[in-house]
């Protein structure tokens, strides 16, 4: 992609997860201090709620985790991301990480909205293997306002904290936004931009949380056969086989919840049904 002289790429998805077609659930943390719907719960109460979900997900056979401040909705732009949120996520991530790592599973971090520098700081503190960055390159208009690509700042900060072992999972043509600013450039070109700025894994999403991407969008983002592309929303047992023919793995959140609603708790039966389908797909690929 033009950066070979400065960046030697390896398959970070395989290195981190050690399994084909990994399924990575997002842990939607409850509202944290400073957020509109935080009502004074202690960190221990929030941790207890999340750990119950972690235990269920591990029992069902998932392959890793992402911690995310989804309960802090509505989100703010990166420069307004609070110190109190960083502190809370670092504490929760460290405690969750003990359980996850004891089971041989990796953990990652996503700070909404697009707070990539706080995500890296938290990842470094808790020993996370990767961060998800929703707008890594280019620019778009999101619910929070104008969002700019952060690749330059991200890679400089990662270098400054000696965090080169933290991989970059970058959304391409990210959901919940208007891409009119870059409408003169194809999805394929935008994906190439992420690779030019050294993203390790590309993430393909639908238009909003719970929406599945089309085959056309996935193929447009898969611009380099050596770089993994995972799906970031909308995978279900019904469409998993179609999606996994193209994608190298998936991030799942809402589907694992009761009724498929992100505000509910993880449902064991839904999660097990989903993972059984993934196990069947893996057997076919073996």
PDB file of N, CA and C in Angstrom, residues 179-273:
ATOM      1  N   UNK A 179     -20.851  10.434   4.933  1.00  0.00           N
ATOM      2  CA  UNK A 179     -19.535  10.460   4.294  1.00  0.00           C
ATOM      3  C   UNK A 179     -19.515  11.378   3.070  1.00  0.00           C
ATOM      4  N   UNK A 180     -20.403  12.369   3.066  1.00  0.00           N
ATOM      5  CA  UNK A 180     -20.484  13.266   1.910  1.00  0.00           C
ATOM      6  C   UNK A 180     -19.161  13.990   1.666  1.00  0.00           C
ATOM      7  N   UNK A 181     -18.398  14.218   2.744  1.00  0.00           N
ATOM      8  CA  UNK A 181     -17.126  14.944   2.614  1.00  0.00           C
ATOM      9  C   UNK A 181     -16.158  14.206   1.704  1.00  0.00           C
ATOM     10  N   UNK A 182     -16.206  12.854   1.757  1.00  0.00           N
ATOM     11  CA  UNK A 182     -15.295  12.056   0.935  1.00  0.00           C
ATOM     12  C   UNK A 182     -16.063  11.265  -0.120  1.00  0.00           C
ATOM     13  N   UNK A 183     -17.228  11.751  -0.506  1.00  0.00           N
ATOM     14  CA  UNK A 183     -18.071  11.020  -1.447  1.00  0.00           C
ATOM     15  C   UNK A 183     -17.436  10.904  -2.830  1.00  0.00           C
ATOM     16  N   UNK A 184     -16.445  11.738  -3.116  1.00  0.00           N
ATOM     17  CA  UNK A 184     -15.752  11.654  -4.409  1.00  0.00           C
ATOM     18  C   UNK A 184     -14.714  10.537  -4.420  1.00  0.00           C
ATOM     19  N   UNK A 185     -14.569   9.830  -3.295  1.00  0.00           N
ATOM     20  CA  UNK A 185     -13.597   8.743  -3.207  1.00  0.00           C
ATOM     21  C   UNK A 185     -14.331   7.465  -2.825  1.00  0.00           C
ATOM     22  N   UNK A 186     -14.027   6.384  -3.471  1.00  0.00           N
ATOM     23  CA  UNK A 186     -14.729   5.124  -3.248  1.00  0.00           C
ATOM     24  C   UNK A 186     -14.388   4.536  -1.883  1.00  0.00           C
ATOM     25  N   UNK A 187     -15.232   3.587  -1.438  1.00  0.00           N
ATOM     26  CA  UNK A 187     -14.959   2.872  -0.189  1.00  0.00           C
ATOM     27  C   UNK A 187     -13.611   2.174  -0.290  1.00  0.00           C
ATOM     28  N   UNK A 188     -13.312   1.622  -1.452  1.00  0.00           N
ATOM     29  CA  UNK A 188     -12.028   0.943  -1.659  1.00  0.00           C
ATOM     30  C   UNK A 188     -10.855   1.894  -1.418  1.00  0.00           C
ATOM     31  N   UNK A 189     -10.953   3.110  -1.935  1.00  0.00           N
ATOM     32  CA  UNK A 189      -9.880   4.086  -1.745  1.00  0.00           C
ATOM     33  C   UNK A 189      -9.733   4.478  -0.281  1.00  0.00           C
ATOM     34  N   UNK A 190     -10.855   4.610   0.409  1.00  0.00           N
ATOM     35  CA  UNK A 190     -10.794   4.950   1.828  1.00  0.00           C
ATOM     36  C   UNK A 190     -10.154   3.820   2.641  1.00  0.00           C
ATOM     37  N   UNK A 191     -10.441   2.574   2.261  1.00  0.00           N
ATOM     38  CA  UNK A 191      -9.806   1.438   2.928  1.00  0.00           C
ATOM     39  C   UNK A 191      -8.295   1.444   2.675  1.00  0.00           C
ATOM     40  N   UNK A 192      -7.903   1.777   1.463  1.00  0.00           N
ATOM     41  CA  UNK A 192      -6.469   1.856   1.150  1.00  0.00           C
ATOM     42  C   UNK A 192      -5.779   2.937   1.981  1.00  0.00           C
ATOM     43  N   UNK A 193      -6.505   4.015   2.277  1.00  0.00           N
ATOM     44  CA  UNK A 193      -5.935   5.065   3.130  1.00  0.00           C
ATOM     45  C   UNK A 193      -5.606   4.513   4.510  1.00  0.00           C
ATOM     46  N   UNK A 194      -6.500   3.696   5.071  1.00  0.00           N
ATOM     47  CA  UNK A 194      -6.250   3.109   6.391  1.00  0.00           C
ATOM     48  C   UNK A 194      -5.005   2.241   6.373  1.00  0.00           C
ATOM     49  N   UNK A 195      -4.821   1.484   5.300  1.00  0.00           N
ATOM     50  CA  UNK A 195      -3.639   0.629   5.199  1.00  0.00           C
ATOM     51  C   UNK A 195      -2.383   1.463   4.986  1.00  0.00           C
ATOM     52  N   UNK A 196      -2.508   2.538   4.211  1.00  0.00           N
ATOM     53  CA  UNK A 196      -1.350   3.411   3.987  1.00  0.00           C
ATOM     54  C   UNK A 196      -0.861   4.002   5.300  1.00  0.00           C
ATOM     55  N   UNK A 197      -1.804   4.243   6.235  1.00  0.00           N
ATOM     56  CA  UNK A 197      -1.446   4.757   7.551  1.00  0.00           C
ATOM     57  C   UNK A 197      -1.374   3.644   8.598  1.00  0.00           C
ATOM     58  N   UNK A 198      -1.055   2.422   8.121  1.00  0.00           N
ATOM     59  CA  UNK A 198      -0.578   1.338   8.994  1.00  0.00           C
ATOM     60  C   UNK A 198      -1.629   0.713   9.901  1.00  0.00           C
ATOM     61  N   UNK A 199      -2.899   0.729   9.521  1.00  0.00           N
ATOM     62  CA  UNK A 199      -3.896  -0.031  10.278  1.00  0.00           C
ATOM     63  C   UNK A 199      -3.585  -1.519  10.148  1.00  0.00           C
ATOM     64  N   UNK A 200      -3.849  -2.278  11.201  1.00  0.00           N
ATOM     65  CA  UNK A 200      -3.539  -3.707  11.215  1.00  0.00           C
ATOM     66  C   UNK A 200      -4.718  -4.573  10.796  1.00  0.00           C
ATOM     67  N   UNK A 201      -5.925  -4.141  11.144  1.00  0.00           N
ATOM     68  CA  UNK A 201      -7.150  -4.867  10.810  1.00  0.00           C
ATOM     69  C   UNK A 201      -8.188  -3.828  10.399  1.00  0.00           C
ATOM     70  N   UNK A 202      -8.954  -4.106   9.357  1.00  0.00           N
ATOM     71  CA  UNK A 202     -10.021  -3.213   8.919  1.00  0.00           C
ATOM     72  C   UNK A 202     -11.369  -3.756   9.370  1.00  0.00           C
ATOM     73  N   UNK A 203     -12.269  -2.847   9.736  1.00  0.00           N
ATOM     74  CA  UNK A 203     -13.592  -3.224  10.225  1.00  0.00           C
ATOM     75  C   UNK A 203     -14.650  -2.688   9.262  1.00  0.00           C
ATOM     76  N   UNK A 204     -15.545  -3.566   8.859  1.00  0.00           N
ATOM     77  CA  UNK A 204     -16.633  -3.206   7.955  1.00  0.00           C
ATOM     78  C   UNK A 204     -17.939  -3.230   8.727  1.00  0.00           C
ATOM     79  N   UNK A 205     -18.732  -2.172   8.645  1.00  0.00           N
ATOM     80  CA  UNK A 205     -20.002  -2.097   9.368  1.00  0.00           C
ATOM     81  C   UNK A 205     -21.140  -1.750   8.420  1.00  0.00           C
ATOM     82  N   UNK A 206     -22.364  -1.911   8.922  1.00  0.00           N
ATOM     83  CA  UNK A 206     -23.522  -1.408   8.198  1.00  0.00           C
ATOM     84  C   UNK A 206     -23.686   0.080   8.478  1.00  0.00           C
ATOM     85  N   UNK A 207     -24.906   0.579   8.306  1.00  0.00           N
ATOM     86  CA  UNK A 207     -25.143   2.011   8.478  1.00  0.00           C
ATOM     87  C   UNK A 207     -25.263   2.438   9.939  1.00  0.00           C
ATOM     88  N   UNK A 208     -25.681   1.496  10.807  1.00  0.00           N
ATOM     89  CA  UNK A 208     -25.847   1.820  12.214  1.00  0.00           C
ATOM     90  C   UNK A 208     -25.743   0.536  13.027  1.00  0.00           C
ATOM     91  N   UNK A 209     -25.751   0.664  14.371  1.00  0.00           N
ATOM     92  CA  UNK A 209     -25.632  -0.499  15.233  1.00  0.00           C
ATOM     93  C   UNK A 209     -26.695  -1.537  14.885  1.00  0.00           C
ATOM     94  N   UNK A 210     -26.251  -2.784  14.668  1.00  0.00           N
ATOM     95  CA  UNK A 210     -27.160  -3.867  14.339  1.00  0.00           C
ATOM     96  C   UNK A 210     -27.363  -4.110  12.865  1.00  0.00           C
ATOM     97  N   UNK A 211     -26.910  -3.194  12.009  1.00  0.00           N
ATOM     98  CA  UNK A 211     -27.049  -3.364  10.564  1.00  0.00           C
ATOM     99  C   UNK A 211     -25.887  -4.190  10.017  1.00  0.00           C
ATOM    100  N   UNK A 212     -26.201  -5.170   9.184  1.00  0.00           N
ATOM    101  CA  UNK A 212     -25.168  -5.993   8.566  1.00  0.00           C
ATOM    102  C   UNK A 212     -24.672  -5.333   7.277  1.00  0.00           C
ATOM    103  N   UNK A 213     -23.375  -5.455   6.980  1.00  0.00           N
ATOM    104  CA  UNK A 213     -22.864  -4.920   5.722  1.00  0.00           C
ATOM    105  C   UNK A 213     -23.234  -5.822   4.550  1.00  0.00           C
ATOM    106  N   UNK A 214     -23.201  -5.264   3.367  1.00  0.00           N
ATOM    107  CA  UNK A 214     -23.446  -6.044   2.164  1.00  0.00           C
ATOM    108  C   UNK A 214     -22.158  -6.727   1.717  1.00  0.00           C
ATOM    109  N   UNK A 215     -22.311  -7.739   0.865  1.00  0.00           N
ATOM    110  CA  UNK A 215     -21.129  -8.393   0.287  1.00  0.00           C
ATOM    111  C   UNK A 215     -20.294  -7.387  -0.498  1.00  0.00           C
ATOM    112  N   UNK A 216     -20.978  -6.489  -1.188  1.00  0.00           N
ATOM    113  CA  UNK A 216     -20.270  -5.480  -1.992  1.00  0.00           C
ATOM    114  C   UNK A 216     -19.385  -4.605  -1.110  1.00  0.00           C
ATOM    115  N   UNK A 217     -19.916  -4.177   0.048  1.00  0.00           N
ATOM    116  CA  UNK A 217     -19.126  -3.331   0.936  1.00  0.00           C
ATOM    117  C   UNK A 217     -17.943  -4.096   1.507  1.00  0.00           C
ATOM    118  N   UNK A 218     -18.164  -5.335   1.924  1.00  0.00           N
ATOM    119  CA  UNK A 218     -17.060  -6.130   2.468  1.00  0.00           C
ATOM    120  C   UNK A 218     -15.960  -6.329   1.435  1.00  0.00           C
ATOM    121  N   UNK A 219     -16.346  -6.645   0.211  1.00  0.00           N
ATOM    122  CA  UNK A 219     -15.349  -6.861  -0.839  1.00  0.00           C
ATOM    123  C   UNK A 219     -14.618  -5.577  -1.205  1.00  0.00           C
ATOM    124  N   UNK A 220     -15.311  -4.445  -1.100  1.00  0.00           N
ATOM    125  CA  UNK A 220     -14.672  -3.157  -1.391  1.00  0.00           C
ATOM    126  C   UNK A 220     -13.602  -2.827  -0.357  1.00  0.00           C
ATOM    127  N   UNK A 221     -13.847  -3.226   0.896  1.00  0.00           N
ATOM    128  CA  UNK A 221     -12.892  -2.929   1.967  1.00  0.00           C
ATOM    129  C   UNK A 221     -11.739  -3.921   1.983  1.00  0.00           C
ATOM    130  N   UNK A 222     -11.950  -5.111   1.466  1.00  0.00           N
ATOM    131  CA  UNK A 222     -10.898  -6.127   1.454  1.00  0.00           C
ATOM    132  C   UNK A 222      -9.959  -5.858   0.273  1.00  0.00           C
ATOM    133  N   UNK A 223      -9.148  -4.817   0.426  1.00  0.00           N
ATOM    134  CA  UNK A 223      -8.306  -4.342  -0.672  1.00  0.00           C
ATOM    135  C   UNK A 223      -6.940  -5.013  -0.706  1.00  0.00           C
ATOM    136  N   UNK A 224      -6.587  -5.737   0.335  1.00  0.00           N
ATOM    137  CA  UNK A 224      -5.302  -6.427   0.398  1.00  0.00           C
ATOM    138  C   UNK A 224      -5.537  -7.802   1.012  1.00  0.00           C
ATOM    139  N   UNK A 225      -5.271  -8.880   0.289  1.00  0.00           N
ATOM    140  CA  UNK A 225      -5.552 -10.220   0.823  1.00  0.00           C
ATOM    141  C   UNK A 225      -4.763 -10.559   2.080  1.00  0.00           C
ATOM    142  N   UNK A 226      -3.706  -9.806   2.345  1.00  0.00           N
ATOM    143  CA  UNK A 226      -2.880 -10.058   3.531  1.00  0.00           C
ATOM    144  C   UNK A 226      -3.406  -9.353   4.774  1.00  0.00           C
ATOM    145  N   UNK A 227      -4.360  -8.443   4.606  1.00  0.00           N
ATOM    146  CA  UNK A 227      -4.870  -7.657   5.733  1.00  0.00           C
ATOM    147  C   UNK A 227      -6.268  -8.145   6.106  1.00  0.00           C
ATOM    148  N   UNK A 228      -6.480  -8.570   7.357  1.00  0.00           N
ATOM    149  CA  UNK A 228      -7.788  -9.077   7.757  1.00  0.00           C
ATOM    150  C   UNK A 228      -8.865  -7.996   7.716  1.00  0.00           C
ATOM    151  N   UNK A 229     -10.061  -8.407   7.344  1.00  0.00           N
ATOM    152  CA  UNK A 229     -11.249  -7.562   7.414  1.00  0.00           C
ATOM    153  C   UNK A 229     -12.278  -8.287   8.279  1.00  0.00           C
ATOM    154  N   UNK A 230     -12.738  -7.634   9.336  1.00  0.00           N
ATOM    155  CA  UNK A 230     -13.766  -8.210  10.187  1.00  0.00           C
ATOM    156  C   UNK A 230     -15.013  -7.346  10.119  1.00  0.00           C
ATOM    157  N   UNK A 231     -16.151  -7.948  10.431  1.00  0.00           N
ATOM    158  CA  UNK A 231     -17.429  -7.232  10.388  1.00  0.00           C
ATOM    159  C   UNK A 231     -17.743  -6.701  11.776  1.00  0.00           C
ATOM    160  N   UNK A 232     -18.148  -5.439  11.849  1.00  0.00           N
ATOM    161  CA  UNK A 232     -18.339  -4.778  13.129  1.00  0.00           C
ATOM    162  C   UNK A 232     -19.768  -4.635  13.582  1.00  0.00           C
ATOM    163  N   UNK A 233     -20.725  -5.146  12.832  1.00  0.00           N
ATOM    164  CA  UNK A 233     -22.129  -5.050  13.258  1.00  0.00           C
ATOM    165  C   UNK A 233     -22.985  -5.959  12.401  1.00  0.00           C
ATOM    166  N   UNK A 234     -24.107  -6.403  12.972  1.00  0.00           N
ATOM    167  CA  UNK A 234     -25.153  -7.036  12.190  1.00  0.00           C
ATOM    168  C   UNK A 234     -25.019  -8.517  11.912  1.00  0.00           C
ATOM    169  N   UNK A 235     -24.027  -9.217  12.504  1.00  0.00           N
ATOM    170  CA  UNK A 235     -23.915 -10.655  12.258  1.00  0.00           C
ATOM    171  C   UNK A 235     -24.955 -11.396  13.099  1.00  0.00           C
ATOM    172  N   UNK A 236     -25.641 -12.344  12.467  1.00  0.00           N
ATOM    173  CA  UNK A 236     -26.627 -13.195  13.142  1.00  0.00           C
ATOM    174  C   UNK A 236     -26.388 -14.637  12.704  1.00  0.00           C
ATOM    175  N   UNK A 237     -26.988 -15.610  13.380  1.00  0.00           N
ATOM    176  CA  UNK A 237     -26.857 -16.992  12.906  1.00  0.00           C
ATOM    177  C   UNK A 237     -27.381 -17.180  11.483  1.00  0.00           C
ATOM    178  N   UNK A 238     -28.359 -16.350  11.114  1.00  0.00           N
ATOM    179  CA  UNK A 238     -28.965 -16.478   9.785  1.00  0.00           C
ATOM    180  C   UNK A 238     -28.051 -15.984   8.677  1.00  0.00           C
ATOM    181  N   UNK A 239     -27.236 -14.955   8.934  1.00  0.00           N
ATOM    182  CA  UNK A 239     -26.383 -14.419   7.861  1.00  0.00           C
ATOM    183  C   UNK A 239     -24.900 -14.716   8.075  1.00  0.00           C
ATOM    184  N   UNK A 240     -24.576 -15.431   9.158  1.00  0.00           N
ATOM    185  CA  UNK A 240     -23.162 -15.637   9.502  1.00  0.00           C
ATOM    186  C   UNK A 240     -22.402 -16.357   8.398  1.00  0.00           C
ATOM    187  N   UNK A 241     -23.013 -17.368   7.787  1.00  0.00           N
ATOM    188  CA  UNK A 241     -22.296 -18.127   6.755  1.00  0.00           C
ATOM    189  C   UNK A 241     -21.977 -17.248   5.558  1.00  0.00           C
ATOM    190  N   UNK A 242     -22.950 -16.441   5.143  1.00  0.00           N
ATOM    191  CA  UNK A 242     -22.704 -15.511   4.023  1.00  0.00           C
ATOM    192  C   UNK A 242     -21.580 -14.552   4.359  1.00  0.00           C
ATOM    193  N   UNK A 243     -21.640 -13.955   5.550  1.00  0.00           N
ATOM    194  CA  UNK A 243     -20.653 -12.955   5.933  1.00  0.00           C
ATOM    195  C   UNK A 243     -19.270 -13.574   6.087  1.00  0.00           C
ATOM    196  N   UNK A 244     -19.199 -14.740   6.719  1.00  0.00           N
ATOM    197  CA  UNK A 244     -17.897 -15.337   6.990  1.00  0.00           C
ATOM    198  C   UNK A 244     -17.220 -15.922   5.754  1.00  0.00           C
ATOM    199  N   UNK A 245     -17.938 -16.009   4.641  1.00  0.00           N
ATOM    200  CA  UNK A 245     -17.287 -16.389   3.390  1.00  0.00           C
ATOM    201  C   UNK A 245     -16.330 -15.305   2.933  1.00  0.00           C
ATOM    202  N   UNK A 246     -16.606 -14.069   3.339  1.00  0.00           N
ATOM    203  CA  UNK A 246     -15.775 -12.929   2.941  1.00  0.00           C
ATOM    204  C   UNK A 246     -14.944 -12.415   4.110  1.00  0.00           C
ATOM    205  N   UNK A 247     -15.591 -12.232   5.257  1.00  0.00           N
ATOM    206  CA  UNK A 247     -14.927 -11.626   6.416  1.00  0.00           C
ATOM    207  C   UNK A 247     -14.036 -12.635   7.136  1.00  0.00           C
ATOM    208  N   UNK A 248     -13.054 -12.104   7.861  1.00  0.00           N
ATOM    209  CA  UNK A 248     -12.107 -12.930   8.612  1.00  0.00           C
ATOM    210  C   UNK A 248     -12.490 -13.086  10.077  1.00  0.00           C
ATOM    211  N   UNK A 249     -13.587 -12.481  10.481  1.00  0.00           N
ATOM    212  CA  UNK A 249     -14.036 -12.560  11.863  1.00  0.00           C
ATOM    213  C   UNK A 249     -15.113 -11.521  12.088  1.00  0.00           C
ATOM    214  N   UNK A 250     -15.539 -11.374  13.343  1.00  0.00           N
ATOM    215  CA  UNK A 250     -16.603 -10.420  13.593  1.00  0.00           C
ATOM    216  C   UNK A 250     -16.640  -9.918  15.021  1.00  0.00           C
ATOM    217  N   UNK A 251     -17.110  -8.683  15.164  1.00  0.00           N
ATOM    218  CA  UNK A 251     -17.395  -8.073  16.460  1.00  0.00           C
ATOM    219  C   UNK A 251     -18.905  -8.144  16.657  1.00  0.00           C
ATOM    220  N   UNK A 252     -19.332  -8.664  17.800  1.00  0.00           N
ATOM    221  CA  UNK A 252     -20.756  -8.844  18.065  1.00  0.00           C
ATOM    222  C   UNK A 252     -21.082  -8.218  19.412  1.00  0.00           C
ATOM    223  N   UNK A 253     -22.214  -7.534  19.479  1.00  0.00           N
ATOM    224  CA  UNK A 253     -22.644  -6.930  20.743  1.00  0.00           C
ATOM    225  C   UNK A 253     -24.139  -7.113  20.925  1.00  0.00           C
ATOM    226  N   UNK A 254     -24.942  -6.383  20.154  1.00  0.00           N
ATOM    227  CA  UNK A 254     -26.391  -6.371  20.364  1.00  0.00           C
ATOM    228  C   UNK A 254     -27.015  -7.750  20.237  1.00  0.00           C
ATOM    229  N   UNK A 255     -26.544  -8.568  19.287  1.00  0.00           N
ATOM    230  CA  UNK A 255     -27.201  -9.860  19.077  1.00  0.00           C
ATOM    231  C   UNK A 255     -27.141 -10.730  20.328  1.00  0.00           C
ATOM    232  N   UNK A 256     -26.069 -10.616  21.103  1.00  0.00           N
ATOM    233  CA  UNK A 256     -25.919 -11.447  22.295  1.00  0.00           C
ATOM    234  C   UNK A 256     -26.852 -11.038  23.442  1.00  0.00           C
ATOM    235  N   UNK A 257     -27.509  -9.888  23.314  1.00  0.00           N
ATOM    236  CA  UNK A 257     -28.360  -9.389  24.391  1.00  0.00           C
ATOM    237  C   UNK A 257     -29.787  -9.934  24.283  1.00  0.00           C
ATOM    238  N   UNK A 258     -30.514  -9.907  25.388  1.00  0.00           N
ATOM    239  CA  UNK A 258     -31.909 -10.338  25.398  1.00  0.00           C
ATOM    240  C   UNK A 258     -32.701  -9.552  24.352  1.00  0.00           C
ATOM    241  N   UNK A 259     -33.352 -10.284  23.439  1.00  0.00           N
ATOM    242  CA  UNK A 259     -34.141  -9.634  22.406  1.00  0.00           C
ATOM    243  C   UNK A 259     -33.315  -8.908  21.359  1.00  0.00           C
ATOM    244  N   UNK A 260     -31.983  -9.030  21.429  1.00  0.00           N
ATOM    245  CA  UNK A 260     -31.128  -8.326  20.484  1.00  0.00           C
ATOM    246  C   UNK A 260     -31.065  -6.833  20.711  1.00  0.00           C
ATOM    247  N   UNK A 261     -31.392  -6.396  21.933  1.00  0.00           N
ATOM    248  CA  UNK A 261     -31.405  -4.968  22.274  1.00  0.00           C
ATOM    249  C   UNK A 261     -30.181  -4.653  23.128  1.00  0.00           C
ATOM    250  N   UNK A 262     -29.405  -3.658  22.710  1.00  0.00           N
ATOM    251  CA  UNK A 262     -28.095  -3.426  23.335  1.00  0.00           C
ATOM    252  C   UNK A 262     -28.175  -3.030  24.805  1.00  0.00           C
ATOM    253  N   UNK A 263     -29.320  -2.480  25.256  1.00  0.00           N
ATOM    254  CA  UNK A 263     -29.444  -2.067  26.651  1.00  0.00           C
ATOM    255  C   UNK A 263     -29.729  -3.235  27.588  1.00  0.00           C
ATOM    256  N   UNK A 264     -30.039  -4.409  27.047  1.00  0.00           N
ATOM    257  CA  UNK A 264     -30.339  -5.567  27.880  1.00  0.00           C
ATOM    258  C   UNK A 264     -29.074  -6.345  28.228  1.00  0.00           C
ATOM    259  N   UNK A 265     -29.218  -7.347  29.079  1.00  0.00           N
ATOM    260  CA  UNK A 265     -28.072  -8.163  29.479  1.00  0.00           C
ATOM    261  C   UNK A 265     -27.832  -9.292  28.480  1.00  0.00           C
ATOM    262  N   UNK A 266     -26.650  -9.884  28.542  1.00  0.00           N
ATOM    263  CA  UNK A 266     -26.294 -10.984  27.658  1.00  0.00           C
ATOM    264  C   UNK A 266     -27.217 -12.174  27.906  1.00  0.00           C
ATOM    265  N   UNK A 267     -27.715 -12.755  26.823  1.00  0.00           N
ATOM    266  CA  UNK A 267     -28.612 -13.900  26.879  1.00  0.00           C
ATOM    267  C   UNK A 267     -27.826 -15.162  26.523  1.00  0.00           C
ATOM    268  N   UNK A 268     -27.767 -16.109  27.451  1.00  0.00           N
ATOM    269  CA  UNK A 268     -26.972 -17.321  27.239  1.00  0.00           C
ATOM    270  C   UNK A 268     -27.447 -18.115  26.016  1.00  0.00           C
ATOM    271  N   UNK A 269     -28.759 -18.288  25.858  1.00  0.00           N
ATOM    272  CA  UNK A 269     -29.282 -19.101  24.757  1.00  0.00           C
ATOM    273  C   UNK A 269     -28.974 -18.472  23.403  1.00  0.00           C
ATOM    274  N   UNK A 270     -29.172 -17.153  23.289  1.00  0.00           N
ATOM    275  CA  UNK A 270     -28.853 -16.474  22.029  1.00  0.00           C
ATOM    276  C   UNK A 270     -27.370 -16.598  21.710  1.00  0.00           C
ATOM    277  N   UNK A 271     -26.532 -16.407  22.735  1.00  0.00           N
ATOM    278  CA  UNK A 271     -25.090 -16.460  22.525  1.00  0.00           C
ATOM    279  C   UNK A 271     -24.653 -17.859  22.120  1.00  0.00           C
ATOM    280  N   UNK A 272     -25.171 -18.866  22.792  1.00  0.00           N
ATOM    281  CA  UNK A 272     -24.800 -20.244  22.467  1.00  0.00           C
ATOM    282  C   UNK A 272     -25.254 -20.621  21.063  1.00  0.00           C
ATOM    283  N   UNK A 273     -26.465 -20.208  20.679  1.00  0.00           N
ATOM    284  CA  UNK A 273     -26.969 -20.496  19.337  1.00  0.00           C
ATOM    285  C   UNK A 273     -26.073 -19.853  18.277  1.00  0.00           C
TER     286      UNK A 273
END
